[in-house]
PDB file of C-alpha atoms in Angstrom:
ATOM      1  CA  UNK E   1     -21.997 -59.157   9.048  1.00  0.00           C
ATOM      2  CA  UNK E   2     -21.992 -62.052  11.499  1.00  0.00           C
ATOM      3  CA  UNK E   3     -23.124 -61.492  15.059  1.00  0.00           C
ATOM      4  CA  UNK E   4     -22.325 -63.642  18.070  1.00  0.00           C
ATOM      5  CA  UNK E   5     -24.309 -62.999  21.236  1.00  0.00           C
ATOM      6  CA  UNK E   6     -23.172 -64.294  24.601  1.00  0.00           C
ATOM      7  CA  UNK E   7     -23.511 -63.687  28.316  1.00  0.00           C
ATOM      8  CA  UNK E   8     -26.949 -65.043  29.075  1.00  0.00           C
ATOM      9  CA  UNK E   9     -27.690 -67.250  32.021  1.00  0.00           C
ATOM     10  CA  UNK E  10     -29.855 -67.972  35.032  1.00  0.00           C
ATOM     11  CA  UNK E  11     -29.971 -65.327  37.761  1.00  0.00           C
ATOM     12  CA  UNK E  12     -32.214 -64.345  40.620  1.00  0.00           C
ATOM     13  CA  UNK E  13     -34.404 -61.276  40.610  1.00  0.00           C
ATOM     14  CA  UNK E  14     -32.409 -58.165  41.422  1.00  0.00           C
ATOM     15  CA  UNK E  15     -29.147 -59.498  40.034  1.00  0.00           C
ATOM     16  CA  UNK E  16     -27.260 -58.353  36.933  1.00  0.00           C
ATOM     17  CA  UNK E  17     -25.999 -59.765  33.670  1.00  0.00           C
ATOM     18  CA  UNK E  18     -23.921 -58.331  30.856  1.00  0.00           C
ATOM     19  CA  UNK E  19     -24.607 -59.489  27.342  1.00  0.00           C
ATOM     20  CA  UNK E  20     -22.032 -59.138  24.578  1.00  0.00           C
ATOM     21  CA  UNK E  21     -22.516 -59.001  20.830  1.00  0.00           C
ATOM     22  CA  UNK E  22     -19.378 -59.502  18.780  1.00  0.00           C
ATOM     23  CA  UNK E  23     -19.564 -58.508  15.117  1.00  0.00           C
ATOM     24  CA  UNK E  24     -17.379 -59.786  12.348  1.00  0.00           C
ATOM     25  CA  UNK E  25     -17.243 -59.609   8.581  1.00  0.00           C
ATOM     26  CA  UNK E  26     -18.140 -55.961   8.109  1.00  0.00           C
ATOM     27  CA  UNK E  27     -16.789 -52.815   9.684  1.00  0.00           C
ATOM     28  CA  UNK E  28     -18.027 -50.269   7.148  1.00  0.00           C
ATOM     29  CA  UNK E  29     -20.182 -48.561   6.146  1.00  0.00           C
ATOM     30  CA  UNK E  30     -21.525 -47.518   9.522  1.00  0.00           C
ATOM     31  CA  UNK E  31     -24.557 -49.307  10.968  1.00  0.00           C
ATOM     32  CA  UNK E  32     -26.664 -49.377  14.078  1.00  0.00           C
ATOM     33  CA  UNK E  33     -26.834 -52.218  16.581  1.00  0.00           C
ATOM     34  CA  UNK E  34     -29.750 -53.249  18.708  1.00  0.00           C
ATOM     35  CA  UNK E  35     -30.794 -55.744  21.339  1.00  0.00           C
ATOM     36  CA  UNK E  36     -34.137 -57.441  21.108  1.00  0.00           C
ATOM     37  CA  UNK E  37     -35.823 -60.123  23.159  1.00  0.00           C
ATOM     38  CA  UNK E  38     -38.470 -62.724  22.628  1.00  0.00           C
ATOM     39  CA  UNK E  39     -40.325 -64.504  25.395  1.00  0.00           C
ATOM     40  CA  UNK E  40     -42.253 -67.739  24.748  1.00  0.00           C
ATOM     41  CA  UNK E  41     -45.508 -67.029  22.950  1.00  0.00           C
ATOM     42  CA  UNK E  42     -44.668 -63.378  22.428  1.00  0.00           C
ATOM     43  CA  UNK E  43     -43.397 -61.311  19.546  1.00  0.00           C
ATOM     44  CA  UNK E  44     -39.817 -60.176  19.358  1.00  0.00           C
ATOM     45  CA  UNK E  45     -39.465 -56.739  20.905  1.00  0.00           C
ATOM     46  CA  UNK E  46     -36.917 -53.962  20.923  1.00  0.00           C
ATOM     47  CA  UNK E  47     -34.918 -53.531  24.128  1.00  0.00           C
ATOM     48  CA  UNK E  48     -32.126 -51.082  23.354  1.00  0.00           C
ATOM     49  CA  UNK E  49     -30.207 -49.717  20.397  1.00  0.00           C
ATOM     50  CA  UNK E  50     -27.055 -47.723  19.879  1.00  0.00           C
ATOM     51  CA  UNK E  51     -25.730 -45.646  17.016  1.00  0.00           C
ATOM     52  CA  UNK E  52     -22.506 -46.408  15.196  1.00  0.00           C
ATOM     53  CA  UNK E  53     -20.848 -43.430  16.870  1.00  0.00           C
ATOM     54  CA  UNK E  54     -22.014 -44.602  20.283  1.00  0.00           C
ATOM     55  CA  UNK E  55     -23.319 -41.103  20.961  1.00  0.00           C
ATOM     56  CA  UNK E  56     -26.980 -42.014  20.852  1.00  0.00           C
ATOM     57  CA  UNK E  57     -28.959 -44.779  22.485  1.00  0.00           C
ATOM     58  CA  UNK E  58     -32.610 -45.665  22.704  1.00  0.00           C
ATOM     59  CA  UNK E  59     -34.359 -47.885  25.225  1.00  0.00           C
ATOM     60  CA  UNK E  60     -37.755 -49.395  25.627  1.00  0.00           C
ATOM     61  CA  UNK E  61     -39.586 -48.127  28.690  1.00  0.00           C
ATOM     62  CA  UNK E  62     -39.065 -51.453  30.470  1.00  0.00           C
ATOM     63  CA  UNK E  63     -35.300 -51.157  30.066  1.00  0.00           C
ATOM     64  CA  UNK E  64     -34.863 -47.463  30.736  1.00  0.00           C
ATOM     65  CA  UNK E  65     -33.075 -46.875  34.005  1.00  0.00           C
ATOM     66  CA  UNK E  66     -32.065 -50.517  34.437  1.00  0.00           C
ATOM     67  CA  UNK E  67     -30.225 -51.476  31.237  1.00  0.00           C
ATOM     68  CA  UNK E  68     -27.283 -49.736  29.618  1.00  0.00           C
ATOM     69  CA  UNK E  69     -26.159 -50.318  26.047  1.00  0.00           C
ATOM     70  CA  UNK E  70     -22.587 -49.474  25.082  1.00  0.00           C
ATOM     71  CA  UNK E  71     -20.076 -50.324  22.425  1.00  0.00           C
ATOM     72  CA  UNK E  72     -16.393 -50.733  21.824  1.00  0.00           C
ATOM     73  CA  UNK E  73     -15.698 -50.090  18.145  1.00  0.00           C
ATOM     74  CA  UNK E  74     -12.109 -51.243  18.500  1.00  0.00           C
ATOM     75  CA  UNK E  75     -13.437 -54.671  19.482  1.00  0.00           C
ATOM     76  CA  UNK E  76     -16.515 -54.546  17.219  1.00  0.00           C
ATOM     77  CA  UNK E  77     -18.557 -55.440  20.269  1.00  0.00           C
ATOM     78  CA  UNK E  78     -21.775 -54.062  21.716  1.00  0.00           C
ATOM     79  CA  UNK E  79     -22.743 -54.710  25.323  1.00  0.00           C
ATOM     80  CA  UNK E  80     -26.004 -54.713  27.213  1.00  0.00           C
ATOM     81  CA  UNK E  81     -25.575 -54.280  30.942  1.00  0.00           C
ATOM     82  CA  UNK E  82     -28.765 -55.447  32.622  1.00  0.00           C
ATOM     83  CA  UNK E  83     -29.293 -54.505  36.254  1.00  0.00           C
ATOM     84  CA  UNK E  84     -32.123 -55.108  38.700  1.00  0.00           C
ATOM     85  CA  UNK E  85     -33.370 -57.984  36.608  1.00  0.00           C
ATOM     86  CA  UNK E  86     -36.975 -59.079  36.975  1.00  0.00           C
ATOM     87  CA  UNK E  87     -38.712 -62.363  36.139  1.00  0.00           C
ATOM     88  CA  UNK E  88     -40.479 -60.578  33.271  1.00  0.00           C
ATOM     89  CA  UNK E  89     -37.077 -59.973  31.657  1.00  0.00           C
ATOM     90  CA  UNK E  90     -36.850 -63.709  30.985  1.00  0.00           C
ATOM     91  CA  UNK E  91     -36.467 -64.216  27.235  1.00  0.00           C
ATOM     92  CA  UNK E  92     -34.074 -65.090  24.466  1.00  0.00           C
ATOM     93  CA  UNK E  93     -32.041 -61.985  23.752  1.00  0.00           C
ATOM     94  CA  UNK E  94     -30.865 -61.253  20.220  1.00  0.00           C
ATOM     95  CA  UNK E  95     -28.450 -58.698  18.911  1.00  0.00           C
ATOM     96  CA  UNK E  96     -28.976 -57.306  15.454  1.00  0.00           C
ATOM     97  CA  UNK E  97     -27.380 -54.903  12.996  1.00  0.00           C
ATOM     98  CA  UNK E  98     -28.932 -52.578  10.464  1.00  0.00           C
ATOM     99  CA  UNK E  99     -27.889 -51.971   6.903  1.00  0.00           C
ATOM    100  CA  UNK E 100     -25.898 -48.813   6.181  1.00  0.00           C
ATOM    101  CA  UNK E 101     -26.989 -46.096   8.575  1.00  0.00           C
ATOM    102  CA  UNK E 102     -25.775 -42.603   9.446  1.00  0.00           C
ATOM    103  CA  UNK E 103     -23.426 -42.661  12.405  1.00  0.00           C
ATOM    104  CA  UNK E 104     -25.748 -40.937  14.869  1.00  0.00           C
ATOM    105  CA  UNK E 105     -29.008 -42.704  14.096  1.00  0.00           C
ATOM    106  CA  UNK E 106     -30.687 -45.455  16.105  1.00  0.00           C
ATOM    107  CA  UNK E 107     -33.398 -47.765  14.827  1.00  0.00           C
ATOM    108  CA  UNK E 108     -36.001 -49.349  17.106  1.00  0.00           C
ATOM    109  CA  UNK E 109     -38.090 -51.508  14.794  1.00  0.00           C
ATOM    110  CA  UNK E 110     -37.431 -55.174  14.123  1.00  0.00           C
ATOM    111  CA  UNK E 111     -37.900 -54.559  10.402  1.00  0.00           C
ATOM    112  CA  UNK E 112     -35.036 -52.033  10.363  1.00  0.00           C
ATOM    113  CA  UNK E 113     -32.464 -54.707  11.201  1.00  0.00           C
ATOM    114  CA  UNK E 114     -30.974 -56.929   8.519  1.00  0.00           C
ATOM    115  CA  UNK E 115     -28.534 -59.122  10.400  1.00  0.00           C
ATOM    116  CA  UNK E 116     -29.278 -61.201  13.485  1.00  0.00           C
ATOM    117  CA  UNK E 117     -27.253 -63.186  15.958  1.00  0.00           C
ATOM    118  CA  UNK E 118     -28.280 -66.581  17.294  1.00  0.00           C
ATOM    119  CA  UNK E 119     -29.723 -65.414  20.605  1.00  0.00           C
ATOM    120  CA  UNK E 120     -28.759 -66.015  24.214  1.00  0.00           C
ATOM    121  CA  UNK E 121     -31.162 -67.176  26.930  1.00  0.00           C
ATOM    122  CA  UNK E 122     -31.731 -65.002  29.976  1.00  0.00           C
ATOM    123  CA  UNK E 123     -33.743 -66.539  32.798  1.00  0.00           C
ATOM    124  CA  UNK E 124     -34.602 -64.579  35.919  1.00  0.00           C
ATOM    125  CA  UNK E 125     -36.051 -66.499  38.838  1.00  0.00           C
ATOM    126  CA  UNK E 126     -38.185 -64.888  41.521  1.00  0.00           C
TER     127      UNK E 126
END
């Protein structure tokens, strides 16, 4: 599967951004999709993930209550709505897809994801 992330940019603290992850090349079997981020000098970390069905989502504690992950299966696109952005959210954001996965499962580990998009830069100024 090929993943194309978009929607990053430069915003001020407190503002919002919506990232999109468009998938192509594979629509079955079912798989999970996640958003990760990597700041300079830091390891890549999980931000949010969503099941194939869209019925389950997981968030890191830093994202919970501020970010919302959603998906539109008809468009093969997963979104990450990021609200109340903080300077510490500054990073390159990547979307990723797992291998075959039951429709209601969500994976949170980097190693669980097989396919990665190219990343989109999010910069939050104070």
